Amino acid sequence: MEVFNLMIKKRIQQNPKHKYHRRCGKQKLTRICFADDLLIFSHGSIQAIQVVKDSLQEFQAVSGLIPNPQKSSIFYGMINNVLKAQILNILGFEEAKLPVRYLGIPLIGTRMLVKDCTKLVEKVKAHVQNWKHRALSFTGRLELINFVLQSLQVYWCSVLLLPKTTIKYIEKVFKGFLWNGGDLKKGSAKIAWKMVCRPKDE
């Protein structure tokens, strides 16, 4: 996909009036590639969309790789229906609506809200529920928190800015599992949570 990146960059350089997606102009971001998937970000103008179309066609001619219309979608933001129809006609892809889930994470067009994190919270609680009736030692529960539960949260945090309310609730679930085996009751902690979260060498 680096070849495609060079192609689209070249076309942008040839057009000094080119506009980026309104949140990608500072970084001059045009695409993100995950494995075999390609996410392209563009300004919602015919001129900018034509740059995308021409770059895709050039890449197709060089590589022989063809975008699958059935597996390709366009997501719009603040675009009127007339312009939508023109863009759809140029690219030949179908319109889709946000939010969608990609690699287990919700893709949304706004700031993350508590309701958008429901899946993450449910996953954490489901793990705790499955372990609740096992005869796990304190060390065993701590290991599960560090290597299973926290990895779920870290994965989301690596690409999203989670609401503080969600982070605090997940920590509450961690505490309940560590000190009570899963019950979310207060007053049973032996030491402060910040002490538990310290690196091992401290």
Short mmCIF file of N, CA and C in Angstrom, two decimals, residues 32-171:
data_model
loop_
_atom_site.label_atom_id
_atom_site.label_comp_id
_atom_site.label_asym_id
_atom_site.label_seq_id
_atom_site.Cartn_x
_atom_site.Cartn_y
_atom_site.Cartn_z
N ILE A 32 -5.07 5.14 6.16
CA ILE A 32 -4.52 4.26 7.19
C ILE A 32 -4.73 2.84 6.70
N CYS A 33 -3.71 2.02 6.83
CA CYS A 33 -3.79 0.64 6.35
C CYS A 33 -3.71 -0.33 7.52
N PHE A 34 -4.68 -1.25 7.61
CA PHE A 34 -4.69 -2.31 8.61
C PHE A 34 -4.74 -3.65 7.87
N ALA A 35 -3.63 -4.39 7.91
CA ALA A 35 -3.58 -5.69 7.23
C ALA A 35 -3.98 -5.51 5.76
N ASP A 36 -5.11 -6.13 5.36
CA ASP A 36 -5.56 -6.03 3.97
C ASP A 36 -6.60 -4.94 3.77
N ASP A 37 -6.89 -4.17 4.81
CA ASP A 37 -7.92 -3.13 4.73
C ASP A 37 -7.29 -1.76 4.58
N LEU A 38 -7.96 -0.90 3.83
CA LEU A 38 -7.47 0.45 3.58
C LEU A 38 -8.56 1.46 3.92
N LEU A 39 -8.25 2.41 4.80
CA LEU A 39 -9.16 3.48 5.15
C LEU A 39 -8.63 4.77 4.53
N ILE A 40 -9.43 5.40 3.68
CA ILE A 40 -9.03 6.63 2.99
C ILE A 40 -9.83 7.80 3.55
N PHE A 41 -9.14 8.89 3.87
CA PHE A 41 -9.80 10.09 4.39
C PHE A 41 -9.72 11.18 3.34
N SER A 42 -10.85 11.81 3.06
CA SER A 42 -10.89 12.81 1.99
C SER A 42 -11.84 13.94 2.33
N HIS A 43 -11.55 15.10 1.80
CA HIS A 43 -12.48 16.22 1.87
C HIS A 43 -13.70 15.87 1.02
N GLY A 44 -14.86 16.37 1.42
CA GLY A 44 -16.10 16.03 0.71
C GLY A 44 -16.36 16.91 -0.50
N SER A 45 -15.38 17.03 -1.36
CA SER A 45 -15.54 17.80 -2.60
C SER A 45 -15.27 16.91 -3.79
N ILE A 46 -15.85 17.25 -4.93
CA ILE A 46 -15.67 16.45 -6.13
C ILE A 46 -14.20 16.41 -6.52
N GLN A 47 -13.52 17.53 -6.38
CA GLN A 47 -12.11 17.60 -6.73
C GLN A 47 -11.27 16.63 -5.90
N ALA A 48 -11.51 16.62 -4.59
CA ALA A 48 -10.75 15.72 -3.70
C ALA A 48 -11.10 14.26 -3.95
N ILE A 49 -12.37 13.99 -4.20
CA ILE A 49 -12.81 12.61 -4.47
C ILE A 49 -12.22 12.11 -5.78
N GLN A 50 -12.07 13.00 -6.74
CA GLN A 50 -11.50 12.61 -8.03
C GLN A 50 -10.03 12.22 -7.86
N VAL A 51 -9.34 12.87 -6.95
CA VAL A 51 -7.95 12.50 -6.64
C VAL A 51 -7.90 11.07 -6.11
N VAL A 52 -8.84 10.74 -5.23
CA VAL A 52 -8.92 9.38 -4.69
C VAL A 52 -9.21 8.38 -5.81
N LYS A 53 -10.18 8.70 -6.64
CA LYS A 53 -10.58 7.81 -7.73
C LYS A 53 -9.42 7.57 -8.70
N ASP A 54 -8.75 8.64 -9.12
CA ASP A 54 -7.65 8.52 -10.07
C ASP A 54 -6.49 7.72 -9.47
N SER A 55 -6.24 7.92 -8.18
CA SER A 55 -5.16 7.19 -7.51
C SER A 55 -5.48 5.70 -7.42
N LEU A 56 -6.74 5.38 -7.12
CA LEU A 56 -7.16 3.98 -7.07
C LEU A 56 -7.03 3.31 -8.44
N GLN A 57 -7.41 4.03 -9.48
CA GLN A 57 -7.32 3.48 -10.83
C GLN A 57 -5.87 3.27 -11.25
N GLU A 58 -5.00 4.22 -10.89
CA GLU A 58 -3.58 4.08 -11.22
C GLU A 58 -2.98 2.90 -10.46
N PHE A 59 -3.33 2.76 -9.20
CA PHE A 59 -2.83 1.65 -8.39
C PHE A 59 -3.33 0.32 -8.95
N GLN A 60 -4.57 0.29 -9.40
CA GLN A 60 -5.14 -0.92 -9.99
C GLN A 60 -4.39 -1.32 -11.25
N ALA A 61 -4.04 -0.33 -12.07
CA ALA A 61 -3.33 -0.61 -13.32
C ALA A 61 -1.93 -1.15 -13.07
N VAL A 62 -1.29 -0.67 -12.01
CA VAL A 62 0.08 -1.09 -11.70
C VAL A 62 0.12 -2.44 -10.98
N SER A 63 -0.79 -2.62 -10.01
CA SER A 63 -0.74 -3.80 -9.14
C SER A 63 -1.69 -4.93 -9.55
N GLY A 64 -2.73 -4.58 -10.28
CA GLY A 64 -3.75 -5.57 -10.62
C GLY A 64 -4.77 -5.79 -9.52
N LEU A 65 -4.63 -5.08 -8.40
CA LEU A 65 -5.57 -5.18 -7.28
C LEU A 65 -6.76 -4.27 -7.52
N ILE A 66 -7.96 -4.84 -7.36
CA ILE A 66 -9.19 -4.10 -7.64
C ILE A 66 -10.03 -4.01 -6.37
N PRO A 67 -10.47 -2.81 -5.99
CA PRO A 67 -11.35 -2.68 -4.82
C PRO A 67 -12.65 -3.44 -5.04
N ASN A 68 -13.10 -4.16 -4.03
CA ASN A 68 -14.36 -4.91 -4.11
C ASN A 68 -15.51 -3.99 -3.72
N PRO A 69 -16.39 -3.63 -4.68
CA PRO A 69 -17.49 -2.71 -4.37
C PRO A 69 -18.41 -3.23 -3.27
N GLN A 70 -18.56 -4.57 -3.17
CA GLN A 70 -19.43 -5.15 -2.15
C GLN A 70 -18.82 -5.05 -0.74
N LYS A 71 -17.51 -4.88 -0.68
CA LYS A 71 -16.84 -4.80 0.62
C LYS A 71 -16.26 -3.41 0.88
N SER A 72 -16.64 -2.45 0.05
CA SER A 72 -16.14 -1.08 0.19
C SER A 72 -17.30 -0.14 0.50
N SER A 73 -17.09 0.76 1.44
CA SER A 73 -18.17 1.67 1.86
C SER A 73 -17.65 3.09 1.99
N ILE A 74 -18.59 4.04 1.91
CA ILE A 74 -18.28 5.46 2.09
C ILE A 74 -19.04 5.97 3.31
N PHE A 75 -18.33 6.68 4.18
CA PHE A 75 -18.96 7.30 5.34
C PHE A 75 -18.89 8.82 5.17
N TYR A 76 -20.04 9.46 5.30
CA TYR A 76 -20.11 10.91 5.08
C TYR A 76 -20.24 11.66 6.39
N GLY A 77 -19.83 12.93 6.33
CA GLY A 77 -20.06 13.83 7.45
C GLY A 77 -20.44 15.20 6.94
N MET A 78 -21.67 15.63 7.24
CA MET A 78 -22.15 16.95 6.86
C MET A 78 -22.08 17.18 5.34
N ILE A 79 -22.58 16.20 4.58
CA ILE A 79 -22.61 16.28 3.12
C ILE A 79 -24.07 16.23 2.67
N ASN A 80 -24.46 17.13 1.77
CA ASN A 80 -25.85 17.12 1.30
C ASN A 80 -26.08 15.97 0.33
N ASN A 81 -27.33 15.65 0.10
CA ASN A 81 -27.70 14.48 -0.70
C ASN A 81 -27.25 14.58 -2.15
N VAL A 82 -27.26 15.78 -2.70
CA VAL A 82 -26.84 15.96 -4.10
C VAL A 82 -25.37 15.61 -4.25
N LEU A 83 -24.54 16.13 -3.34
CA LEU A 83 -23.11 15.84 -3.39
C LEU A 83 -22.83 14.37 -3.09
N LYS A 84 -23.61 13.79 -2.18
CA LYS A 84 -23.47 12.36 -1.88
C LYS A 84 -23.66 11.53 -3.14
N ALA A 85 -24.70 11.84 -3.90
CA ALA A 85 -25.00 11.09 -5.12
C ALA A 85 -23.86 11.22 -6.13
N GLN A 86 -23.27 12.41 -6.22
CA GLN A 86 -22.16 12.62 -7.15
C GLN A 86 -20.93 11.81 -6.73
N ILE A 87 -20.66 11.79 -5.44
CA ILE A 87 -19.51 11.03 -4.94
C ILE A 87 -19.71 9.53 -5.14
N LEU A 88 -20.91 9.06 -4.84
CA LEU A 88 -21.22 7.64 -5.05
C LEU A 88 -21.05 7.25 -6.51
N ASN A 89 -21.44 8.15 -7.40
CA ASN A 89 -21.33 7.88 -8.84
C ASN A 89 -19.87 7.81 -9.27
N ILE A 90 -19.02 8.63 -8.67
CA ILE A 90 -17.60 8.63 -9.03
C ILE A 90 -16.89 7.38 -8.52
N LEU A 91 -17.10 7.04 -7.26
CA LEU A 91 -16.37 5.92 -6.65
C LEU A 91 -17.04 4.57 -6.85
N GLY A 92 -18.36 4.56 -6.94
CA GLY A 92 -19.07 3.30 -7.15
C GLY A 92 -19.20 2.44 -5.91
N PHE A 93 -18.98 3.03 -4.73
CA PHE A 93 -19.14 2.31 -3.47
C PHE A 93 -20.47 2.64 -2.83
N GLU A 94 -20.88 1.84 -1.85
CA GLU A 94 -22.15 2.07 -1.16
C GLU A 94 -21.94 2.95 0.07
N GLU A 95 -23.00 3.69 0.42
CA GLU A 95 -22.94 4.52 1.62
C GLU A 95 -23.17 3.66 2.86
N ALA A 96 -22.43 3.95 3.92
CA ALA A 96 -22.60 3.27 5.21
C ALA A 96 -22.72 4.32 6.30
N LYS A 97 -23.21 3.91 7.46
CA LYS A 97 -23.45 4.84 8.56
C LYS A 97 -22.58 4.48 9.77
N LEU A 98 -22.10 5.50 10.43
CA LEU A 98 -21.42 5.31 11.71
C LEU A 98 -22.44 5.27 12.84
N PRO A 99 -22.16 4.57 13.94
CA PRO A 99 -20.90 3.85 14.22
C PRO A 99 -20.89 2.45 13.62
N VAL A 100 -19.69 1.96 13.37
CA VAL A 100 -19.48 0.57 12.96
C VAL A 100 -18.37 0.01 13.84
N ARG A 101 -18.24 -1.29 13.86
CA ARG A 101 -17.17 -1.92 14.64
C ARG A 101 -16.11 -2.44 13.69
N TYR A 102 -14.86 -2.15 14.02
CA TYR A 102 -13.74 -2.60 13.20
C TYR A 102 -12.64 -3.11 14.13
N LEU A 103 -12.23 -4.36 13.92
CA LEU A 103 -11.24 -5.01 14.78
C LEU A 103 -11.64 -4.94 16.25
N GLY A 104 -12.95 -5.05 16.49
CA GLY A 104 -13.47 -5.09 17.85
C GLY A 104 -13.67 -3.75 18.51
N ILE A 105 -13.38 -2.67 17.78
CA ILE A 105 -13.47 -1.32 18.35
C ILE A 105 -14.49 -0.50 17.56
N PRO A 106 -15.32 0.30 18.26
CA PRO A 106 -16.30 1.13 17.55
C PRO A 106 -15.64 2.31 16.85
N LEU A 107 -16.01 2.53 15.60
CA LEU A 107 -15.58 3.72 14.88
C LEU A 107 -16.73 4.70 14.88
N ILE A 108 -16.52 5.87 15.44
CA ILE A 108 -17.56 6.87 15.53
C ILE A 108 -17.02 8.21 15.05
N GLY A 109 -17.92 9.12 14.76
CA GLY A 109 -17.52 10.42 14.24
C GLY A 109 -17.48 11.51 15.28
N THR A 110 -17.70 11.15 16.55
CA THR A 110 -17.71 12.14 17.63
C THR A 110 -16.86 11.65 18.78
N ARG A 111 -16.82 12.42 19.85
CA ARG A 111 -16.09 12.01 21.04
C ARG A 111 -16.74 10.77 21.66
N MET A 112 -15.91 9.89 22.19
CA MET A 112 -16.42 8.67 22.82
C MET A 112 -17.29 9.01 24.03
N LEU A 113 -18.46 8.38 24.08
CA LEU A 113 -19.36 8.52 25.22
C LEU A 113 -19.38 7.21 26.01
N VAL A 114 -19.95 7.25 27.20
CA VAL A 114 -20.03 6.05 28.04
C VAL A 114 -20.75 4.93 27.31
N LYS A 115 -21.83 5.26 26.61
CA LYS A 115 -22.62 4.24 25.91
C LYS A 115 -21.82 3.56 24.80
N ASP A 116 -20.82 4.26 24.24
CA ASP A 116 -20.01 3.68 23.17
C ASP A 116 -19.03 2.64 23.71
N CYS A 117 -18.84 2.62 25.02
CA CYS A 117 -17.89 1.69 25.65
C CYS A 117 -18.57 0.48 26.26
N THR A 118 -19.85 0.31 25.98
CA THR A 118 -20.62 -0.79 26.58
C THR A 118 -19.99 -2.15 26.31
N LYS A 119 -19.54 -2.37 25.08
CA LYS A 119 -18.95 -3.66 24.71
C LYS A 119 -17.70 -3.96 25.53
N LEU A 120 -16.88 -2.95 25.74
CA LEU A 120 -15.67 -3.14 26.54
C LEU A 120 -16.02 -3.51 27.97
N VAL A 121 -16.93 -2.77 28.57
CA VAL A 121 -17.35 -3.04 29.95
C VAL A 121 -17.95 -4.43 30.06
N GLU A 122 -18.77 -4.81 29.09
CA GLU A 122 -19.41 -6.13 29.10
C GLU A 122 -18.37 -7.25 29.02
N LYS A 123 -17.34 -7.05 28.20
CA LYS A 123 -16.28 -8.06 28.07
C LYS A 123 -15.54 -8.25 29.39
N VAL A 124 -15.20 -7.13 30.02
CA VAL A 124 -14.49 -7.19 31.30
C VAL A 124 -15.34 -7.91 32.34
N LYS A 125 -16.60 -7.53 32.44
CA LYS A 125 -17.50 -8.13 33.43
C LYS A 125 -17.76 -9.60 33.14
N ALA A 126 -17.81 -9.97 31.86
CA ALA A 126 -18.03 -11.37 31.49
C ALA A 126 -16.87 -12.24 31.94
N HIS A 127 -15.64 -11.74 31.77
CA HIS A 127 -14.47 -12.48 32.24
C HIS A 127 -14.52 -12.68 33.75
N VAL A 128 -14.83 -11.60 34.46
CA VAL A 128 -14.90 -11.67 35.92
C VAL A 128 -15.97 -12.66 36.36
N GLN A 129 -17.10 -12.66 35.68
CA GLN A 129 -18.19 -13.57 36.02
C GLN A 129 -17.78 -15.03 35.82
N ASN A 130 -17.01 -15.28 34.75
CA ASN A 130 -16.54 -16.64 34.48
C ASN A 130 -15.54 -17.13 35.52
N TRP A 131 -14.76 -16.18 36.07
CA TRP A 131 -13.73 -16.56 37.05
C TRP A 131 -14.25 -16.52 38.49
N LYS A 132 -15.41 -15.95 38.68
CA LYS A 132 -15.92 -15.65 40.02
C LYS A 132 -15.98 -16.87 40.94
N HIS A 133 -16.37 -18.00 40.41
CA HIS A 133 -16.58 -19.19 41.25
C HIS A 133 -15.39 -20.14 41.25
N ARG A 134 -14.27 -19.68 40.70
CA ARG A 134 -13.06 -20.49 40.74
C ARG A 134 -12.29 -20.20 42.02
N ALA A 135 -11.60 -21.19 42.50
CA ALA A 135 -10.80 -21.03 43.73
C ALA A 135 -9.46 -20.39 43.38
N LEU A 136 -9.50 -19.10 43.09
CA LEU A 136 -8.30 -18.39 42.68
C LEU A 136 -7.65 -17.69 43.87
N SER A 137 -6.35 -17.76 43.92
CA SER A 137 -5.62 -17.05 44.98
C SER A 137 -5.56 -15.56 44.64
N PHE A 138 -5.12 -14.77 45.61
CA PHE A 138 -4.95 -13.33 45.37
C PHE A 138 -3.99 -13.10 44.20
N THR A 139 -2.88 -13.84 44.21
CA THR A 139 -1.89 -13.71 43.14
C THR A 139 -2.47 -14.09 41.79
N GLY A 140 -3.28 -15.14 41.78
CA GLY A 140 -3.92 -15.58 40.54
C GLY A 140 -4.86 -14.53 39.98
N ARG A 141 -5.65 -13.91 40.87
CA ARG A 141 -6.57 -12.85 40.42
C ARG A 141 -5.80 -11.64 39.90
N LEU A 142 -4.71 -11.32 40.58
CA LEU A 142 -3.89 -10.18 40.16
C LEU A 142 -3.28 -10.42 38.78
N GLU A 143 -2.83 -11.65 38.55
CA GLU A 143 -2.26 -12.00 37.24
C GLU A 143 -3.31 -11.89 36.14
N LEU A 144 -4.52 -12.34 36.41
CA LEU A 144 -5.60 -12.25 35.42
C LEU A 144 -5.96 -10.80 35.12
N ILE A 145 -5.93 -9.96 36.14
CA ILE A 145 -6.19 -8.53 35.93
C ILE A 145 -5.11 -7.92 35.04
N ASN A 146 -3.86 -8.22 35.36
CA ASN A 146 -2.73 -7.63 34.62
C ASN A 146 -2.64 -8.09 33.18
N PHE A 147 -2.86 -9.38 32.94
CA PHE A 147 -2.59 -9.93 31.62
C PHE A 147 -3.82 -10.18 30.76
N VAL A 148 -5.00 -10.13 31.35
CA VAL A 148 -6.22 -10.35 30.56
C VAL A 148 -7.12 -9.11 30.57
N LEU A 149 -7.55 -8.72 31.76
CA LEU A 149 -8.50 -7.61 31.85
C LEU A 149 -7.89 -6.29 31.41
N GLN A 150 -6.70 -5.98 31.90
CA GLN A 150 -6.09 -4.71 31.52
C GLN A 150 -5.71 -4.67 30.05
N SER A 151 -5.41 -5.81 29.47
CA SER A 151 -5.07 -5.83 28.04
C SER A 151 -6.25 -5.40 27.18
N LEU A 152 -7.47 -5.74 27.63
CA LEU A 152 -8.67 -5.30 26.91
C LEU A 152 -8.78 -3.78 26.94
N GLN A 153 -8.58 -3.22 28.12
CA GLN A 153 -8.67 -1.77 28.27
C GLN A 153 -7.55 -1.06 27.50
N VAL A 154 -6.34 -1.59 27.60
CA VAL A 154 -5.20 -0.98 26.91
C VAL A 154 -5.40 -0.99 25.40
N TYR A 155 -5.98 -2.07 24.88
CA TYR A 155 -6.23 -2.17 23.44
C TYR A 155 -7.14 -1.03 22.98
N TRP A 156 -8.22 -0.80 23.71
CA TRP A 156 -9.12 0.30 23.37
C TRP A 156 -8.43 1.65 23.55
N CYS A 157 -7.70 1.81 24.64
CA CYS A 157 -7.04 3.09 24.93
C CYS A 157 -5.93 3.42 23.94
N SER A 158 -5.41 2.40 23.26
CA SER A 158 -4.34 2.65 22.29
C SER A 158 -4.83 3.40 21.07
N VAL A 159 -6.14 3.36 20.81
CA VAL A 159 -6.69 4.04 19.63
C VAL A 159 -7.83 5.00 19.96
N LEU A 160 -8.36 4.93 21.19
CA LEU A 160 -9.50 5.76 21.55
C LEU A 160 -9.26 6.47 22.88
N LEU A 161 -9.90 7.62 23.04
CA LEU A 161 -9.85 8.34 24.30
C LEU A 161 -11.11 7.99 25.09
N LEU A 162 -10.97 7.11 26.07
CA LEU A 162 -12.13 6.62 26.81
C LEU A 162 -12.61 7.66 27.82
N PRO A 163 -13.92 7.72 28.05
CA PRO A 163 -14.45 8.63 29.08
C PRO A 163 -13.93 8.25 30.46
N LYS A 164 -13.69 9.25 31.30
CA LYS A 164 -13.20 9.00 32.66
C LYS A 164 -14.16 8.11 33.44
N THR A 165 -15.46 8.31 33.21
CA THR A 165 -16.46 7.50 33.91
C THR A 165 -16.28 6.02 33.62
N THR A 166 -16.00 5.70 32.36
CA THR A 166 -15.80 4.30 31.96
C THR A 166 -14.54 3.74 32.60
N ILE A 167 -13.46 4.51 32.57
CA ILE A 167 -12.20 4.05 33.15
C ILE A 167 -12.36 3.78 34.65
N LYS A 168 -13.04 4.69 35.34
CA LYS A 168 -13.24 4.52 36.78
C LYS A 168 -14.11 3.30 37.09
N TYR A 169 -15.13 3.06 36.24
CA TYR A 169 -15.99 1.90 36.48
C TYR A 169 -15.22 0.59 36.26
N ILE A 170 -14.41 0.56 35.20
CA ILE A 170 -13.62 -0.65 34.94
C ILE A 170 -12.64 -0.91 36.08
N GLU A 171 -12.04 0.16 36.60
CA GLU A 171 -11.15 0.00 37.76
C GLU A 171 -11.92 -0.54 38.96
#
